Coordinates of C-alpha atoms and ligand atoms in Angstrom, one line a residue:
M4 CA 0.0 0.0 0.0
N5 CA 1.3 3.4 -1.0
L6 CA -0.4 5.8 1.5
D7 CA 1.0 9.0 -0.1
Q8 CA -0.6 7.9 -3.4
L9 CA -3.9 7.0 -1.7
N10 CA -3.9 10.3 0.1
Q11 CA -3.2 12.3 -3.1
V12 CA -6.1 10.7 -4.9
A13 CA -8.4 11.2 -1.9
V14 CA -7.5 14.9 -1.6
A15 CA -8.0 15.3 -5.4
M16 CA -11.5 13.8 -5.1
V17 CA -12.5 16.7 -2.9
A18 CA -10.6 19.5 -4.6
P19 CA -12.3 22.9 -4.2
G20 CA -15.3 23.4 -6.4
K21 CA -15.3 19.7 -7.5
G22 CA -17.1 16.5 -6.6
I23 CA -18.0 13.0 -7.8
L24 CA -20.4 11.9 -10.5
A25 CA -22.0 8.6 -9.4
A26 CA -22.7 7.0 -12.7
D27 CA -22.5 3.4 -11.3
E28 CA -26.1 2.4 -11.7
S29 CA -26.2 -1.4 -11.9
T30 CA -28.1 -3.1 -14.7
G31 CA -31.3 -3.2 -12.8
T32 CA -31.2 0.4 -11.7
I33 CA -30.2 1.9 -15.1
K34 CA -33.1 0.0 -16.6
K35 CA -35.5 1.7 -14.2
R36 CA -34.0 5.1 -15.1
F37 CA -34.3 4.3 -18.9
D38 CA -37.9 3.1 -18.4
S39 CA -38.8 6.5 -17.1
I40 CA -37.8 8.0 -20.5
N41 CA -39.1 5.0 -22.6
V42 CA -35.6 4.0 -23.7
E43 CA -34.5 0.3 -23.9
S44 CA -31.6 -0.5 -21.7
T45 CA -29.2 -2.0 -24.3
E46 CA -25.4 -2.0 -23.9
E47 CA -25.2 0.6 -26.7
N48 CA -27.8 2.9 -25.1
R49 CA -26.0 2.7 -21.8
R50 CA -22.7 3.5 -23.4
D51 CA -24.2 6.5 -25.4
Y52 CA -25.8 7.9 -22.2
R53 CA -22.6 7.7 -20.2
E54 CA -20.4 8.8 -23.1
F55 CA -22.2 12.2 -23.6
M56 CA -21.7 13.0 -20.0
F57 CA -18.0 12.1 -19.9
R58 CA -17.5 14.2 -23.0
T59 CA -19.2 17.3 -21.5
E60 CA -16.0 19.5 -21.2
T61 CA -17.4 22.3 -19.0
A62 CA -18.8 19.9 -16.4
M63 CA -16.0 17.4 -16.4
R64 CA -13.0 19.7 -16.4
D65 CA -14.2 22.2 -13.9
H66 CA -16.5 20.3 -11.5
I67 CA -16.2 16.6 -11.7
S68 CA -13.1 15.3 -9.8
G69 CA -14.0 11.6 -10.3
V70 CA -16.6 9.3 -11.8
I71 CA -17.9 6.1 -10.2
L72 CA -18.5 3.5 -12.9
F73 CA -20.3 0.2 -13.1
E74 CA -17.9 -2.6 -14.2
E75 CA -19.5 -2.7 -17.7
T76 CA -18.7 1.0 -18.2
L77 CA -15.1 0.6 -17.0
K78 CA -14.5 -2.0 -19.7
Q79 CA -16.5 -0.3 -22.4
K80 CA -15.3 1.7 -25.4
A81 CA -16.9 4.8 -26.8
A82 CA -18.4 4.8 -30.3
D83 CA -15.0 5.8 -31.8
G84 CA -13.1 3.0 -29.9
T85 CA -11.7 5.1 -27.1
P86 CA -12.1 3.5 -23.7
L87 CA -14.6 5.4 -21.6
A88 CA -12.2 5.5 -18.7
K89 CA -9.6 7.2 -20.9
I90 CA -12.1 9.9 -21.9
I91 CA -12.6 10.6 -18.1
E92 CA -8.9 10.7 -17.5
D93 CA -8.4 13.0 -20.5
M94 CA -10.8 15.4 -18.9
G95 CA -8.6 15.6 -15.9
S96 CA -11.0 13.5 -13.8
I97 CA -10.4 10.1 -12.0
P98 CA -12.2 6.9 -12.9
G99 CA -13.5 4.9 -10.0
I100 CA -15.5 1.6 -9.8
K101 CA -18.4 0.3 -7.8
V102 CA -17.2 -3.1 -6.5
D103 CA -20.1 -4.3 -4.3
K104 CA -22.5 -7.0 -5.6
G105 CA -25.6 -5.4 -4.2
A106 CA -27.6 -5.5 -1.0
K107 CA -29.2 -8.9 -0.2
D108 CA -31.9 -10.0 2.2
M109 CA -30.7 -11.1 5.7
H110 CA -32.5 -14.2 6.9
A111 CA -31.8 -13.5 10.6
F112 CA -33.1 -9.9 10.3
P113 CA -36.3 -9.9 8.3
G114 CA -36.7 -6.7 6.2
E115 CA -33.0 -5.8 6.4
K116 CA -30.2 -6.2 3.9
V117 CA -26.5 -6.8 3.9
T118 CA -24.2 -5.9 1.0
E119 CA -22.3 -8.7 -0.6
G120 CA -19.2 -8.9 -2.8
L121 CA -16.1 -9.7 -0.7
D122 CA -15.4 -13.1 -2.3
G123 CA -12.8 -12.7 -5.1
L124 CA -12.6 -8.9 -4.4
R125 CA -8.8 -8.9 -4.1
E126 CA -8.5 -10.3 -7.6
R127 CA -11.1 -8.0 -9.1
L128 CA -9.4 -4.9 -7.5
A129 CA -6.1 -5.8 -9.2
E130 CA -7.9 -6.0 -12.5
Y131 CA -9.7 -2.7 -12.0
Y132 CA -6.4 -1.0 -11.1
E133 CA -5.0 -2.2 -14.4
L134 CA -8.1 -0.8 -16.2
G135 CA -7.4 2.7 -14.6
A136 CA -9.6 2.7 -11.5
R137 CA -8.0 4.7 -8.7
F138 CA -10.9 4.6 -6.2
A139 CA -13.8 2.3 -5.5
K140 CA -17.2 2.4 -3.9
W141 CA -19.2 0.0 -1.7
R142 CA -22.7 0.9 -0.5
A143 CA -24.5 -0.5 2.6
V144 CA -28.2 0.2 2.8
I145 CA -29.7 0.9 6.2
D146 CA -33.5 1.2 6.5
I147 CA -35.4 2.8 9.4
S148 CA -38.7 1.2 10.6
R149 CA -41.9 3.0 10.0
G150 CA -44.7 4.3 12.3
G151 CA -42.4 5.1 15.2
D152 CA -41.4 1.5 15.6
R153 CA -37.7 1.4 16.7
T154 CA -36.7 -2.1 15.8
M155 CA -34.9 -1.3 12.6
P156 CA -32.0 -1.0 12.0
T157 CA -31.0 -3.8 14.3
Y158 CA -27.6 -3.9 15.9
G159 CA -26.8 -7.2 14.0
N160 CA -27.6 -5.6 10.7
L161 CA -25.5 -2.5 11.3
K162 CA -22.7 -4.6 12.6
A163 CA -22.7 -6.9 9.5
N164 CA -22.8 -4.0 7.1
M165 CA -20.1 -2.0 8.8
H166 CA -17.8 -5.0 9.1
A167 CA -18.2 -5.7 5.4
L168 CA -17.3 -2.0 4.7
G169 CA -14.2 -2.4 6.8
R170 CA -13.1 -5.6 5.0
Y171 CA -13.7 -4.0 1.6
A172 CA -11.8 -0.8 2.5
A173 CA -8.7 -2.8 3.7
L174 CA -8.7 -4.8 0.4
C175 CA -8.9 -1.6 -1.6
Q176 CA -6.0 0.0 0.1
E177 CA -3.9 -3.2 -0.3
A178 CA -4.5 -2.7 -4.1
N179 CA -3.7 1.1 -3.9
I180 CA -7.3 2.0 -4.6
V181 CA -9.0 4.6 -2.4
P182 CA -12.1 3.2 -0.8
I183 CA -15.3 5.3 -0.7
V184 CA -17.3 3.9 2.2
E185 CA -21.0 4.5 1.8
P186 CA -23.3 3.6 4.7
E187 CA -26.6 5.0 3.3
V188 CA -29.4 5.5 5.8
L189 CA -32.4 5.6 3.4
M190 CA -34.7 8.6 3.4
D191 CA -37.7 6.3 2.5
G192 CA -40.2 6.1 5.4
D193 CA -41.8 8.4 7.9
H194 CA -39.0 8.9 10.5
D195 CA -38.2 12.5 11.6
I196 CA -34.8 14.2 11.3
D197 CA -33.8 13.4 14.9
R198 CA -34.3 9.6 14.3
C199 CA -32.2 10.0 11.1
Y200 CA -29.5 11.7 13.3
E201 CA -29.5 8.9 15.8
V202 CA -29.3 6.1 13.3
T203 CA -26.6 7.9 11.2
A204 CA -24.5 8.7 14.2
T205 CA -24.7 5.1 15.5
G206 CA -23.8 3.7 12.1
L207 CA -20.8 6.1 11.7
K208 CA -19.5 5.2 15.1
M209 CA -19.7 1.5 14.3
L210 CA -18.2 2.1 10.8
F211 CA -15.1 3.9 12.1
Q212 CA -14.6 1.3 14.8
E213 CA -14.6 -1.4 12.0
L214 CA -12.2 0.7 9.9
F215 CA -9.9 0.9 12.9
D216 CA -10.1 -2.8 13.6
Q217 CA -9.2 -3.6 9.9
R218 CA -6.3 -1.1 10.0
V219 CA -7.7 1.1 7.3
A220 CA -5.7 4.3 6.8
L221 CA -8.2 7.1 7.1
E222 CA -6.0 9.5 5.2
G223 CA -6.7 7.3 2.1
T224 CA -10.4 6.9 2.7
I225 CA -13.5 8.9 1.6
L226 CA -16.8 8.8 3.3
K227 CA -20.1 8.9 1.3
P228 CA -23.0 9.4 3.7
N229 CA -26.6 10.5 3.6
M230 CA -27.4 14.0 4.9
V231 CA -29.3 14.0 8.3
I232 CA -32.7 14.6 6.9
A233 CA -36.4 13.5 7.6
G234 CA -37.9 10.6 5.8
K235 CA -39.8 11.5 2.7
K236 CA -43.1 10.6 4.3
C237 CA -42.5 12.4 7.6
D238 CA -45.1 15.1 8.3
R239 CA -42.4 17.6 9.5
Q240 CA -39.8 18.2 6.8
A241 CA -36.8 20.2 8.1
G242 CA -35.5 23.3 6.3
T243 CA -32.0 23.6 4.9
E244 CA -30.6 25.4 8.0
E245 CA -31.7 22.5 10.3
I246 CA -30.5 19.9 7.9
A247 CA -27.1 21.6 7.7
E248 CA -26.8 22.2 11.4
K249 CA -27.7 18.6 12.3
T250 CA -25.6 17.0 9.6
V251 CA -22.5 18.9 10.5
K252 CA -23.0 18.3 14.2
C253 CA -23.4 14.6 13.5
F254 CA -20.2 14.3 11.5
R255 CA -18.2 16.4 14.0
E256 CA -19.2 13.8 16.6
T257 CA -18.3 10.8 14.6
V258 CA -15.9 11.4 11.7
P259 CA -12.2 11.6 12.5
A260 CA -10.3 14.7 11.1
A261 CA -7.9 12.4 9.3
V262 CA -10.5 11.6 6.7
P263 CA -9.8 13.9 3.7
G264 CA -13.3 14.2 2.4
I265 CA -17.0 13.6 2.9
V266 CA -19.1 13.3 -0.3
F267 CA -22.8 13.1 0.0
L268 CA -25.2 10.9 -1.8
S269 CA -28.5 12.7 -2.8
G270 CA -30.8 9.8 -1.8
G271 CA -33.9 11.1 -3.5
Q272 CA -33.6 14.8 -2.8
S273 CA -34.5 17.0 -5.8
E274 CA -31.5 18.4 -7.8
A275 CA -32.0 21.9 -6.3
E276 CA -32.4 20.6 -2.7
A277 CA -29.3 18.6 -2.9
S278 CA -27.3 21.6 -4.1
Q279 CA -28.9 24.0 -1.6
N280 CA -28.3 21.7 1.4
L281 CA -24.6 21.1 0.5
N282 CA -24.2 24.9 0.0
T283 CA -25.8 25.7 3.4
M284 CA -23.3 23.5 5.1
N285 CA -20.2 24.9 3.3
A286 CA -21.4 28.5 3.6
A287 CA -22.2 28.3 7.3
Y288 CA -19.8 25.8 8.8
K289 CA -16.6 25.6 6.6
E290 CA -14.3 26.7 9.5
Q291 CA -15.7 24.0 11.8
M292 CA -15.1 21.2 9.4
P293 CA -11.7 19.5 9.1
W294 CA -12.7 17.5 6.0
G295 CA -13.6 18.7 2.5
L296 CA -17.4 18.5 2.1
S297 CA -18.7 17.8 -1.4
F298 CA -21.0 15.7 -3.5
S299 CA -21.1 12.3 -5.0
Y300 CA -24.6 12.5 -6.6
G301 CA -26.3 10.1 -9.0
R302 CA -29.8 11.3 -9.5
A303 CA -29.2 14.9 -8.4
L304 CA -26.6 15.3 -11.1
Q305 CA -28.2 13.3 -13.9
A306 CA -32.0 13.6 -13.6
S307 CA -32.4 16.7 -15.9
A308 CA -29.8 15.4 -18.3
L309 CA -31.5 12.0 -18.6
K310 CA -34.8 13.6 -19.4
A311 CA -33.3 16.1 -21.9
W312 CA -31.5 13.3 -23.6
S313 CA -34.4 10.8 -23.8
G314 CA -32.3 8.4 -25.9
K315 CA -32.1 10.7 -29.0
V316 CA -28.8 11.8 -30.5
E317 CA -30.2 15.2 -31.6
N318 CA -30.9 15.9 -27.9
V319 CA -27.2 15.5 -26.8
P320 CA -26.4 19.2 -26.8
A321 CA -29.4 20.0 -24.6
A322 CA -28.6 17.1 -22.3
Q323 CA -25.0 18.2 -22.0
A324 CA -26.2 21.7 -21.1
A325 CA -28.4 20.2 -18.4
F326 CA -25.6 18.1 -17.0
S327 CA -23.2 21.1 -17.1
H328 CA -25.7 23.2 -15.1
R329 CA -26.0 20.7 -12.4
A330 CA -22.3 20.1 -12.2
R331 CA -21.7 23.9 -11.9
M332 CA -24.5 24.3 -9.2
N333 CA -22.9 21.6 -7.1
G334 CA -19.4 23.0 -7.7
L335 CA -20.7 26.3 -6.4
A336 CA -22.3 24.5 -3.4
Q337 CA -19.0 23.0 -2.6
L338 CA -17.6 26.5 -2.4
G339 CA -20.6 27.8 -0.4
T340 CA -21.4 30.3 -3.2
W341 CA -24.5 28.6 -4.7
S342 CA -27.6 30.9 -5.0
E343 CA -31.2 30.6 -6.1
A344 CA -30.4 33.2 -8.8
A345 CA -27.6 31.0 -10.2
E346 CA -29.9 28.0 -10.0
K347 CA -32.6 29.7 -12.2
A348 CA -30.1 31.1 -14.7
A349 CA -29.8 27.9 -16.6
Ligands
5MM401 C1 -25.9 5.5 -9.0 O1 -26.6 4.7 -8.0 C2 -25.9 3.9 -7.1 C3 -26.7 2.7 -6.8 O2 -26.5 1.8 -7.7 P1 -27.3 0.3 -7.5 O3 -28.4 0.5 -6.5 O4 -27.8 0.1 -8.9 O5 -26.2 -0.6 -7.1 C4 -25.8 4.5 -5.7 O6 -24.9 3.8 -4.9 C5 -25.3 5.9 -5.8 O7 -23.9 5.9 -6.1 C6 -25.5 6.6 -4.5 O8 -26.7 6.2 -3.9 C7 -25.7 8.1 -4.9 O9 -26.8 8.2 -5.8 P2 -28.0 9.2 -5.4 O10 -28.9 9.0 -6.6 O11 -28.5 8.7 -4.1 O12 -27.3 10.5 -5.4

């Protein structure tokens, strides 16, 4: 393991004004996204969709520090034969790879899931490094029970997921690949913001204990969490100031200063909400945060672009403009200089 190299990559991933594009939708998820625009999920359509984003100069050069890819995309070539990973590199951005094999039902904990993919991971990581990947991602999915019931998440479920994240992160660093550790507390459900705080804080404490136990170097690790936010079906939705205050407080309590960066998932927030909430944190709390705070959005970077594209080559310029706008808004949010006026000036 070369810790200097890992640290350099991790620091570059949270460079000022930049963040990560999560384009790692697995085959099932990208099909759902394509269904929403009535486009068939063929290998060629998936390639064309990803290719137009990676070729969007203004977004990629100025605001996208790295791209998380699905394995198919890391191995895929553009229409002109250039590997898609090379296009990303040529834009000054870093290719990364989702290495988990998805969240699977846990028999012992009905309703809860554990993420699988550790078997054979060492060999896969060596191959991904050769293909150009310099960081990886593994996502654990934590669900909160509905209706005020407090049984989920269970301790056993949290423990299994955080342990897997620790094992994955150690294997990544052995292969000189920066691990993004993603313990996502879902915003589905009716829990309030304080329950989200409690579950997020507990999960992060357990995660950093597992990273310590597995001797993971925090200087070469990036955290990808949810914001502390109410469930979508909760009657009381918190405003951006409360979300920012509680999220920053939660991380200050749980995330060691040695971690170079925290990059949020958007988790079902609208594009503008995801930008605004990130902006509020960076505008109000930058001095209190020892880590860079940025984005690693999937839906909140791509939703407008996907719609504008709708599978038609003639729509590519409009789709690239939509992607550029979102990348710029989130770049501004990383700096704490996003505004509603900038948001509207598309
Ligand atoms: C891009 O979506 C990723 C999930 O893929 P699968 O569920 O198909 O494996 C996901 O991990 C994503 O990277 C993060 O959740 C961030 O995406 P959002 O849309 O939440 O910002």
